[in-house]
Amino acid sequence: MRLSRYFLPVLKETPSEAQIVSHRYMLRAGMIKQSSAGIYSWLPLGFKVLRKIENIVHEEQIRAGHIPMQMPTIQSADLWRESGRYDAYGEEMLRIKDRHDRDMLFTPTAEELITDIFRGHVNSYKDLPLTMYQIQWKFRDERRPRFGVMRGREFYMKDGYNFDLTKEDALHAYNRHLVSYLRTYERMGLQAIPMRADGGPIGGDYTHEFLVLAETGESEVFYDSAVTDLTFGDREIDYDSVEQCQGVLEEFTSRYARTDETHDEALFNEIPEERRRTARGIEVGQIFYFGTKYSESMNATVQGPDGKNVEVHMGSHGIGVSRLLGAIIEASHDDKGIIWPEGVTPFHVGIVNLKQGDEEADAACDALYKSLTAVGLEPLYDDRKERAGGKFATMDLIGLPWRITVGPRGLKNGVVELTSRRTGESEEITPEAAVAKIVEIYADHRVTGI
C-alpha cells in the first residue's frame, strides 16, 4: 500500500477524552473513530489489525479441533427465559422489541442460542465430543463505557461452546481451550496469565481468566512471580491427549495467580515473600466449565451408551478480539507511539523515501516495494511529499516493527537503512539484504485464516 493512496487520518494532538495509552494511540493513529459512547468505527489501519488477530484466533481454534460457525447478533428473549437468565442478566443486556412486539435482545453471549441449535440436531453420544465457536459482534450496555475498545459497549469476541457426555470429557475440553489460548496469545506477542476467576452471570465452578499485566488494567491481581517465567513456546501438543492437555493446565495453573474476586490471603501468604506480586491486569479471555446448567434448563440431552437420555456437560470459552488491540498497545508502546509485535502488525515493514521526486530514490523504493509484495509481504510505502521528520513520526506512531529508509546519500554507497522499531537500532545494508532479512523475520508469522 502506498500511503498517498491510503486512508490514515493521524492526529497530532491527543483527544481530551482519551485517558489511557491504547485509547490515545488508537485515536491518534487513525485506527478508530467514536460513533457514540463505547461504539467505534474501525478505520482501515485498525481493521487490518483486527483481522490479523481474528485470523490467529481462527487458526488456533481449528488446530484444537473446534468448528467455526456464525450465529445472529439478535436473539429471541424466549430462549433466555428458558435458561432463567433473561431477568437475571441485568441492565447490561440491550432488550428490544421487534415490530410484532416480540421481546428480543442484542446478544451479549450465546449459551442459550448454541444450546438450542445443539438440542435440535444432536441426539446420540456418538456425535460427541463437539465444540463450535464463532467470532461475532456483541453488545453490553456498560453504565460507564471508557478506555476506548478496552471497555466499550460494542465489541468483537470469539465465543466457543463445548458439548460432552461426561464431566471428565468436558474438563478435557476446558484444558484443550487453555492450551489453545496460551498458543494464541503468545503468537500475538503477549504473556496472558491464566488466573482463577469468578463465574459471574455465565456461571460455573471451573473458570480461569487470561490477564495481561499492565498498569492500566481494570483488575487487581495477585500472583506468584514464578508464573511470569512460563512460556508455551513452539512445543507440539496432541489435543486429543488427556494427559498432555492436563499437564499443560497443571504447569500453568499450579502456581498462585488469582483476580481480586477469588483472592485468598492465606494461600497467598504461603508463597515466599520475594515472589509475591500485586499488580493490575487486563482481561483478554476466559474459559468456563458449568456442567449441566444450560442443558438441564433447556432439555439438551443425548442418548447415552445404555440407551438412556443424559444431559450433556457444557462449557463456554471467550477471547476478546477487539479488546486485544488495546491490550497489545498497553503492553507494547513507547512515548512515540505503538510498537506492534510481528504477529499482528498491520503492515510488515514501512518504506520511507527521504527525497520523494528524486529519480534514483523513487526507483529504489519502487523496487523494494515490488520485491516485498512479490514474496507475499505487505509493505507500507510513505511516498508523500512530506518532510523526513514528519514521515518518521508517522511511522513511529503507527508502530510498524521494521522500517526501511531510502535516501540519495545511502544509495550512492548502495545501501538503505533498516531500523527496528522496538530497539531503535539501525544498520546499513543493501536493498536486497534488507528484503531477505524482512522475509526471514516473518517466516514464522504467516497467518492463513480459516
C-alpha angles and dihedrals in degrees: 000000000000112000092221088065098039129094104237110147099188119184125218094202127055113245112244094234093061108099103169134047098253093051092047095049096042089055095042093046091053094244099129140012123202115244096179135332108320094354122104142184111229108227121207098274094046091043091054092055091045089055092047090054092044092052093051089052090050093049094051094044092051090045087057091053098257121144122230121224139150131239128188123268091224116067135184115254089221092077091052091049088056091057093041094239101108095086096026099055096077138220093313088081113089104224117196140169126226124222090275090057093250117151112248135165140205103244118255089174135347113228092123096046096048090046089054090051091049097049091050095056113020119072108152137061086230088076091059145133097051131168123178128176143179138197105221143151114266133189131212117171098228114198091223112020109194145145094056114260091356093078107011129146096232115047141163114241141173109223121181132183129201127203118197138168098231140023090249091055091047092050088053087055087051091052091045090056092049090055093047091049093052089053092046097053095043090053087058092053094254135126104214111182118211107231130184107255145175121273095225118181093339092061134206138126096239113065138137128187120209110224133188112211111240135146090237094053116132094217128071109224135192121202150155107255088226089078090068090063092063121101130172094209122173097320117142118235127194101223090201091059111097090193096052095047092045089050092055091048091052092046094053101035105035092086119073114272121147142152120240090261093065100025114140111198094196093054091043091055090057089070114092106267094239090060098047112111134183118190146137123271139194114221111228100165146357137202126205139190110194103164115212097343093121101023090056096049093041099037097241102167139153132200108259128216089273093054094252123122115250131185112246123240115238145189136179129216129194138190120189099227097178092038089056091069090061092044093051091051092047089053097040119040144092135202091283097055146275124348107202119205110237092249095065107023113136091224124020097223139000122228115207119194108204094195111032109195094034105124096220095043092047091050093049092050092047090051092050091048093051094045093051095046090047090063093048099262126130115228124185108218115202098210095158120127092243134129116275091243092057092049092050091048091053092049091049092048096051090044107222106178095230136033131192113202118200124192139156093250095056094041090059086065093041095249142113128197120252113197132188112221092206099052101021089226117144135193132189112231138149118280090247092053090048091055092047092051093049090049090051093048093053097042090102096041105066116132119197102181125216 
